[in-house]
């Protein structure tokens, strides 16, 4: 049967205004970084995306090199847009990014105008779109003038290939510089996408204050610390898990000290009738300056369990104080060089 979206989908989701823009985003957005490439079954990814939309998740976040192989997540999502989601484009916020390695040679990485504009054109072809809603600079590139990188983002909007622009993993200082450049070009920064979790709290020092002052939204990626803030690693590293495969979550992240923190946080979650993952999402959303949290999913069941975090009451002051005893910097931020290189 042809897909029909759940009629009550907008009753289930909480939406938040993105900075001082006119755009609302769902409190929980779906990222297609892992599990949506050609290495995974198309049907499984499709089921997750459609179920997310049925729960009111309207924002789907991609990047040029999501897969594997590179580009295949956009290709698969484009196939969904051409079939099941064909009649729903105006209800969707679709974002993509460029900044990390994509193709060989000097023009397939970084923040140059040539790379960003070429990458966006390729992303649009893969997804079968005329425009994306948000186009990001995926990282700060210290080897390219910031004026060039921001100028490319502005051109994407001026050419009608993106409605809004964003930046990811920029320091507070570089965020201010990027904002000033884009303001002069008539294209405001809509949103910043930093890593943020109970074990990676760098944005609380300066970035959140800058975003609040400048009216820029914030969407936190890796709020589950790449799976550390789930029940998967409570008893060590299971075979076949992300940490066991030398991927983005490394075995050294699962030190005895970090696992002790995770287990203590799990006890707090249990006292609230939540899973650890649900607690982690509730915690990341406790600050109104965080517009949305960006989750992945490997199954419909996992997706639904995480979305259920929105059904629990807000954290009390006592609960937040107890969480702060264990929610500390834990040496897991893989993206720190993007904000410390400039």
GROMACS .gro file of C-alpha atoms in nm:
model
  342
    1UNK     CA    1   0.000   0.000   0.000
    2UNK     CA    2   0.119   0.354  -0.067
    3UNK     CA    3   0.250   0.529   0.244
    4UNK     CA    4   0.010   0.761   0.422
    5UNK     CA    5   0.148   0.971   0.706
    6UNK     CA    6  -0.011   0.936   1.050
    7UNK     CA    7  -0.288   1.201   1.070
    8UNK     CA    8  -0.208   1.279   1.435
    9UNK     CA    9   0.167   1.317   1.379
   10UNK     CA   10   0.179   1.681   1.485
   11UNK     CA   11   0.004   1.603   1.814
   12UNK     CA   12   0.291   1.385   1.933
   13UNK     CA   13   0.590   1.615   1.886
   14UNK     CA   14   0.710   1.927   2.065
   15UNK     CA   15   0.840   2.202   1.838
   16UNK     CA   16   1.084   2.477   1.929
   17UNK     CA   17   1.164   2.805   1.759
   18UNK     CA   18   1.511   2.809   1.603
   19UNK     CA   19   1.683   3.111   1.752
   20UNK     CA   20   1.519   3.433   1.640
   21UNK     CA   21   1.415   3.293   1.302
   22UNK     CA   22   1.065   3.208   1.194
   23UNK     CA   23   1.144   2.835   1.173
   24UNK     CA   24   1.030   2.573   1.423
   25UNK     CA   25   1.214   2.241   1.452
   26UNK     CA   26   1.105   1.924   1.628
   27UNK     CA   27   1.264   1.879   1.969
   28UNK     CA   28   1.408   1.554   1.835
   29UNK     CA   29   1.542   1.539   1.478
   30UNK     CA   30   1.667   1.235   1.287
   31UNK     CA   31   2.023   1.218   1.159
   32UNK     CA   32   2.126   0.981   0.881
   33UNK     CA   33   2.497   0.964   0.968
   34UNK     CA   34   2.494   0.593   1.052
   35UNK     CA   35   2.266   0.309   0.934
   36UNK     CA   36   2.125   0.472   0.620
   37UNK     CA   37   2.396   0.405   0.363
   38UNK     CA   38   2.421   0.140   0.095
   39UNK     CA   39   2.587  -0.094   0.345
   40UNK     CA   40   2.250  -0.130   0.523
   41UNK     CA   41   1.917  -0.250   0.390
   42UNK     CA   42   1.715   0.022   0.220
   43UNK     CA   43   1.388  -0.107   0.363
   44UNK     CA   44   1.512  -0.081   0.723
   45UNK     CA   45   1.621   0.280   0.672
   46UNK     CA   46   1.294   0.361   0.499
   47UNK     CA   47   1.092   0.215   0.787
   48UNK     CA   48   1.283   0.427   1.038
   49UNK     CA   49   1.241   0.750   0.840
   50UNK     CA   50   0.869   0.698   0.783
   51UNK     CA   51   0.807   0.604   1.145
   52UNK     CA   52   0.993   0.915   1.254
   53UNK     CA   53   0.769   1.129   1.035
   54UNK     CA   54   0.465   0.956   1.180
   55UNK     CA   55   0.586   1.076   1.523
   56UNK     CA   56   0.613   1.436   1.401
   57UNK     CA   57   0.985   1.435   1.325
   58UNK     CA   58   1.000   1.680   1.035
   59UNK     CA   59   1.374   1.747   1.026
   60UNK     CA   60   1.609   1.501   0.856
   61UNK     CA   61   1.979   1.578   0.872
   62UNK     CA   62   2.234   1.453   0.619
   63UNK     CA   63   2.581   1.533   0.488
   64UNK     CA   64   2.754   1.473   0.158
   65UNK     CA   65   2.972   1.189   0.291
   66UNK     CA   66   2.715   1.001   0.499
   67UNK     CA   67   2.700   0.635   0.407
   68UNK     CA   68   2.903   0.430   0.358
   69UNK     CA   69   2.991   0.467   0.080
   70UNK     CA   70   3.000   0.845   0.062
   71UNK     CA   71   2.681   0.992  -0.079
   72UNK     CA   72   2.471   0.680  -0.037
   73UNK     CA   73   2.264   0.811   0.255
   74UNK     CA   74   2.157   1.104   0.038
   75UNK     CA   75   2.083   0.868  -0.249
   76UNK     CA   76   1.866   0.648  -0.029
   77UNK     CA   77   1.687   0.947   0.119
   78UNK     CA   78   1.632   1.082  -0.230
   79UNK     CA   79   1.465   0.754  -0.322
   80UNK     CA   80   1.229   0.799  -0.026
   81UNK     CA   81   1.154   1.155  -0.133
   82UNK     CA   82   1.069   1.034  -0.482
   83UNK     CA   83   0.830   0.766  -0.355
   84UNK     CA   84   0.681   0.751  -0.004
   85UNK     CA   85   0.751   1.114   0.087
   86UNK     CA   86   0.672   1.264  -0.252
   87UNK     CA   87   0.365   1.452  -0.135
   88UNK     CA   88   0.520   1.577   0.190
   89UNK     CA   89   0.816   1.791   0.080
   90UNK     CA   90   0.668   2.112   0.218
   91UNK     CA   91   0.633   1.947   0.561
   92UNK     CA   92   1.001   1.851   0.576
   93UNK     CA   93   1.316   2.035   0.680
   94UNK     CA   94   1.606   1.870   0.497
   95UNK     CA   95   1.964   1.965   0.574
   96UNK     CA   96   2.298   1.866   0.431
   97UNK     CA   97   2.660   1.967   0.487
   98UNK     CA   98   3.004   1.984   0.331
   99UNK     CA   99   3.341   2.025   0.493
  100UNK     CA  100   3.497   1.685   0.550
  101UNK     CA  101   3.651   1.441   0.303
  102UNK     CA  102   3.425   1.364   0.008
  103UNK     CA  103   3.628   1.297  -0.310
  104UNK     CA  104   3.999   1.274  -0.398
  105UNK     CA  105   4.220   1.570  -0.466
  106UNK     CA  106   4.245   1.924  -0.328
  107UNK     CA  107   3.884   2.020  -0.408
  108UNK     CA  108   3.703   1.747  -0.214
  109UNK     CA  109   3.758   1.867   0.141
  110UNK     CA  110   3.767   2.184   0.349
  111UNK     CA  111   3.589   2.516   0.323
  112UNK     CA  112   3.668   2.651  -0.023
  113UNK     CA  113   3.398   2.799  -0.239
  114UNK     CA  114   3.473   2.544  -0.510
  115UNK     CA  115   3.424   2.249  -0.276
  116UNK     CA  116   3.115   2.377  -0.098
  117UNK     CA  117   2.928   2.479  -0.412
  118UNK     CA  118   3.022   2.165  -0.605
  119UNK     CA  119   2.925   1.949  -0.309
  120UNK     CA  120   2.586   2.116  -0.270
  121UNK     CA  121   2.508   2.066  -0.638
  122UNK     CA  122   2.598   1.698  -0.606
  123UNK     CA  123   2.387   1.660  -0.291
  124UNK     CA  124   2.086   1.811  -0.467
  125UNK     CA  125   2.131   1.566  -0.755
  126UNK     CA  126   2.156   1.268  -0.522
  127UNK     CA  127   1.838   1.365  -0.339
  128UNK     CA  128   1.650   1.485  -0.647
  129UNK     CA  129   1.587   1.826  -0.493
  130UNK     CA  130   1.589   2.182  -0.622
  131UNK     CA  131   1.692   2.311  -0.279
  132UNK     CA  132   1.769   2.203   0.075
  133UNK     CA  133   1.626   2.382   0.372
  134UNK     CA  134   1.960   2.415   0.555
  135UNK     CA  135   2.312   2.397   0.411
  136UNK     CA  136   2.596   2.376   0.662
  137UNK     CA  137   2.965   2.438   0.671
  138UNK     CA  138   3.042   2.105   0.838
  139UNK     CA  139   3.359   2.225   1.008
  140UNK     CA  140   3.580   2.529   1.046
  141UNK     CA  141   3.868   2.519   0.797
  142UNK     CA  142   4.172   2.714   0.921
  143UNK     CA  143   4.330   2.700   0.574
  144UNK     CA  144   4.049   2.888   0.400
  145UNK     CA  145   3.951   3.250   0.472
  146UNK     CA  146   3.628   3.251   0.669
  147UNK     CA  147   3.498   3.516   0.427
  148UNK     CA  148   3.527   3.264   0.142
  149UNK     CA  149   3.347   2.986   0.331
  150UNK     CA  150   3.067   3.213   0.449
  151UNK     CA  151   3.044   3.372   0.104
  152UNK     CA  152   2.977   3.028  -0.043
  153UNK     CA  153   2.697   2.970   0.209
  154UNK     CA  154   2.544   3.306   0.120
  155UNK     CA  155   2.567   3.221  -0.250
  156UNK     CA  156   2.375   2.899  -0.188
  157UNK     CA  157   2.086   3.105  -0.051
  158UNK     CA  158   2.109   3.375  -0.317
  159UNK     CA  159   2.102   3.109  -0.590
  160UNK     CA  160   1.794   2.943  -0.439
  161UNK     CA  161   1.977   2.619  -0.354
  162UNK     CA  162   1.926   2.658   0.022
  163UNK     CA  163   1.671   2.843   0.233
  164UNK     CA  164   1.893   2.880   0.538
  165UNK     CA  165   2.257   2.824   0.633
  166UNK     CA  166   2.428   2.681   0.937
  167UNK     CA  167   2.768   2.601   1.080
  168UNK     CA  168   2.889   2.297   1.274
  169UNK     CA  169   3.162   2.255   1.537
  170UNK     CA  170   3.272   2.620   1.525
  171UNK     CA  171   3.410   2.783   1.839
  172UNK     CA  172   3.219   3.067   1.999
  173UNK     CA  173   3.469   3.319   1.861
  174UNK     CA  174   3.448   3.184   1.506
  175UNK     CA  175   3.071   3.168   1.535
  176UNK     CA  176   3.066   3.539   1.610
  177UNK     CA  177   3.293   3.608   1.311
  178UNK     CA  178   3.081   3.392   1.081
  179UNK     CA  179   2.765   3.565   1.200
  180UNK     CA  180   2.911   3.910   1.129
  181UNK     CA  181   3.024   3.812   0.778
  182UNK     CA  182   2.692   3.657   0.685
  183UNK     CA  183   2.495   3.946   0.835
  184UNK     CA  184   2.678   4.183   0.602
  185UNK     CA  185   2.590   3.951   0.312
  186UNK     CA  186   2.222   3.959   0.407
  187UNK     CA  187   2.207   3.592   0.509
  188UNK     CA  188   2.173   3.525   0.883
  189UNK     CA  189   2.316   3.214   1.047
  190UNK     CA  190   2.009   3.006   1.128
  191UNK     CA  191   2.165   2.733   1.339
  192UNK     CA  192   2.480   2.586   1.487
  193UNK     CA  193   2.528   2.208   1.513
  194UNK     CA  194   2.774   2.118   1.790
  195UNK     CA  195   2.845   1.789   1.963
  196UNK     CA  196   2.685   1.793   2.308
  197UNK     CA  197   2.603   1.535   2.570
  198UNK     CA  198   2.630   1.466   2.941
  199UNK     CA  199   2.986   1.349   2.875
  200UNK     CA  200   3.078   1.632   2.636
  201UNK     CA  201   2.968   1.970   2.772
  202UNK     CA  202   3.196   2.214   2.590
  203UNK     CA  203   2.917   2.433   2.455
  204UNK     CA  204   2.815   2.547   2.804
  205UNK     CA  205   3.131   2.755   2.854
  206UNK     CA  206   3.084   3.017   2.581
  207UNK     CA  207   2.897   2.889   2.279
  208UNK     CA  208   2.544   2.876   2.420
  209UNK     CA  209   2.577   3.234   2.544
  210UNK     CA  210   2.694   3.346   2.199
  211UNK     CA  211   2.408   3.166   2.027
  212UNK     CA  212   2.153   3.315   2.263
  213UNK     CA  213   2.294   3.664   2.215
  214UNK     CA  214   2.309   3.637   1.835
  215UNK     CA  215   1.971   3.467   1.797
  216UNK     CA  216   2.115   3.150   1.644
  217UNK     CA  217   1.949   2.814   1.705
  218UNK     CA  218   2.135   2.510   1.835
  219UNK     CA  219   2.091   2.147   1.735
  220UNK     CA  220   2.301   1.908   1.940
  221UNK     CA  221   2.450   1.607   1.765
  222UNK     CA  222   2.571   1.293   1.941
  223UNK     CA  223   2.354   1.361   2.250
  224UNK     CA  224   2.389   0.991   2.335
  225UNK     CA  225   2.768   1.013   2.313
  226UNK     CA  226   2.770   0.774   2.016
  227UNK     CA  227   2.588   0.510   2.216
  228UNK     CA  228   2.776   0.543   2.544
  229UNK     CA  229   2.465   0.694   2.704
  230UNK     CA  230   2.254   0.387   2.635
  231UNK     CA  231   2.228   0.050   2.805
  232UNK     CA  232   2.458  -0.108   2.546
  233UNK     CA  233   2.785  -0.055   2.733
  234UNK     CA  234   2.675  -0.088   3.095
  235UNK     CA  235   2.854  -0.423   3.119
  236UNK     CA  236   3.147  -0.352   2.888
  237UNK     CA  237   3.193  -0.368   2.511
  238UNK     CA  238   2.966  -0.623   2.340
  239UNK     CA  239   3.087  -0.796   2.026
  240UNK     CA  240   2.962  -0.626   1.710
  241UNK     CA  241   2.899  -0.292   1.879
  242UNK     CA  242   3.030   0.036   1.736
  243UNK     CA  243   3.307   0.049   1.998
  244UNK     CA  244   3.426  -0.300   1.906
  245UNK     CA  245   3.470  -0.208   1.539
  246UNK     CA  246   3.725   0.075   1.579
  247UNK     CA  247   3.483   0.327   1.436
  248UNK     CA  248   3.396   0.673   1.566
  249UNK     CA  249   3.340   0.534   1.917
  250UNK     CA  250   3.673   0.404   2.036
  251UNK     CA  251   3.737   0.140   2.302
  252UNK     CA  252   3.948   0.386   2.501
  253UNK     CA  253   3.639   0.603   2.546
  254UNK     CA  254   3.489   0.320   2.750
  255UNK     CA  255   3.739   0.352   3.032
  256UNK     CA  256   3.655   0.224   3.379
  257UNK     CA  257   3.609   0.584   3.490
  258UNK     CA  258   3.368   0.666   3.209
  259UNK     CA  259   3.172   0.346   3.254
  260UNK     CA  260   3.132   0.424   3.623
  261UNK     CA  261   2.982   0.759   3.525
  262UNK     CA  262   2.749   0.594   3.276
  263UNK     CA  263   2.629   0.341   3.533
  264UNK     CA  264   2.561   0.615   3.789
  265UNK     CA  265   2.361   0.810   3.532
  266UNK     CA  266   2.171   0.494   3.446
  267UNK     CA  267   2.062   0.465   3.809
  268UNK     CA  268   1.926   0.820   3.798
  269UNK     CA  269   1.737   0.736   3.479
  270UNK     CA  270   1.587   0.425   3.639
  271UNK     CA  271   1.466   0.630   3.934
  272UNK     CA  272   1.271   0.844   3.688
  273UNK     CA  273   1.128   0.546   3.502
  274UNK     CA  274   1.343   0.628   3.199
  275UNK     CA  275   1.610   0.454   3.002
  276UNK     CA  276   1.957   0.608   3.011
  277UNK     CA  277   1.912   0.725   2.652
  278UNK     CA  278   1.584   0.894   2.737
  279UNK     CA  279   1.744   1.070   3.032
  280UNK     CA  280   2.032   1.189   2.813
  281UNK     CA  281   1.790   1.342   2.563
  282UNK     CA  282   1.576   1.503   2.831
  283UNK     CA  283   1.890   1.651   2.987
  284UNK     CA  284   2.022   1.792   2.659
  285UNK     CA  285   1.686   1.963   2.598
  286UNK     CA  286   1.669   2.121   2.943
  287UNK     CA  287   1.813   2.450   2.811
  288UNK     CA  288   1.574   2.650   2.592
  289UNK     CA  289   1.867   2.761   2.375
  290UNK     CA  290   1.897   2.402   2.250
  291UNK     CA  291   1.641   2.392   1.972
  292UNK     CA  292   1.664   2.022   1.893
  293UNK     CA  293   1.866   1.710   1.962
  294UNK     CA  294   1.982   1.499   1.670
  295UNK     CA  295   1.953   1.123   1.712
  296UNK     CA  296   2.029   0.828   1.491
  297UNK     CA  297   1.851   0.494   1.495
  298UNK     CA  298   1.927   0.138   1.390
  299UNK     CA  299   1.569   0.015   1.424
  300UNK     CA  300   1.213   0.142   1.453
  301UNK     CA  301   1.199   0.013   1.811
  302UNK     CA  302   1.508   0.210   1.911
  303UNK     CA  303   1.369   0.521   1.743
  304UNK     CA  304   1.040   0.497   1.929
  305UNK     CA  305   1.211   0.437   2.263
  306UNK     CA  306   1.421   0.749   2.220
  307UNK     CA  307   1.132   0.965   2.104
  308UNK     CA  308   0.947   0.862   2.420
  309UNK     CA  309   1.192   1.080   2.614
  310UNK     CA  310   0.955   1.366   2.536
  311UNK     CA  311   0.679   1.199   2.737
  312UNK     CA  312   0.854   1.238   3.075
  313UNK     CA  313   0.834   1.546   3.300
  314UNK     CA  314   1.114   1.800   3.309
  315UNK     CA  315   1.413   1.733   3.531
  316UNK     CA  316   1.390   1.879   3.880
  317UNK     CA  317   1.662   2.091   4.038
  318UNK     CA  318   1.755   1.802   4.267
  319UNK     CA  319   1.782   1.564   3.973
  320UNK     CA  320   1.998   1.809   3.780
  321UNK     CA  321   2.230   1.848   4.078
  322UNK     CA  322   2.266   1.471   4.107
  323UNK     CA  323   2.332   1.438   3.734
  324UNK     CA  324   2.604   1.704   3.754
  325UNK     CA  325   2.804   1.481   3.988
  326UNK     CA  326   2.854   1.232   3.705
  327UNK     CA  327   2.793   1.429   3.384
  328UNK     CA  328   3.142   1.565   3.330
  329UNK     CA  329   3.388   1.602   3.045
  330UNK     CA  330   3.507   1.254   2.957
  331UNK     CA  331   3.753   1.293   2.671
  332UNK     CA  332   3.518   1.174   2.398
  333UNK     CA  333   3.488   1.483   2.175
  334UNK     CA  334   3.615   1.375   1.832
  335UNK     CA  335   3.536   1.712   1.677
  336UNK     CA  336   3.734   1.938   1.909
  337UNK     CA  337   3.999   2.017   1.645
  338UNK     CA  338   3.738   2.198   1.435
  339UNK     CA  339   3.687   2.461   1.702
  340UNK     CA  340   4.046   2.475   1.834
  341UNK     CA  341   4.223   2.508   1.499
  342UNK     CA  342   4.139   2.869   1.433
   0.00000   0.00000   0.00000
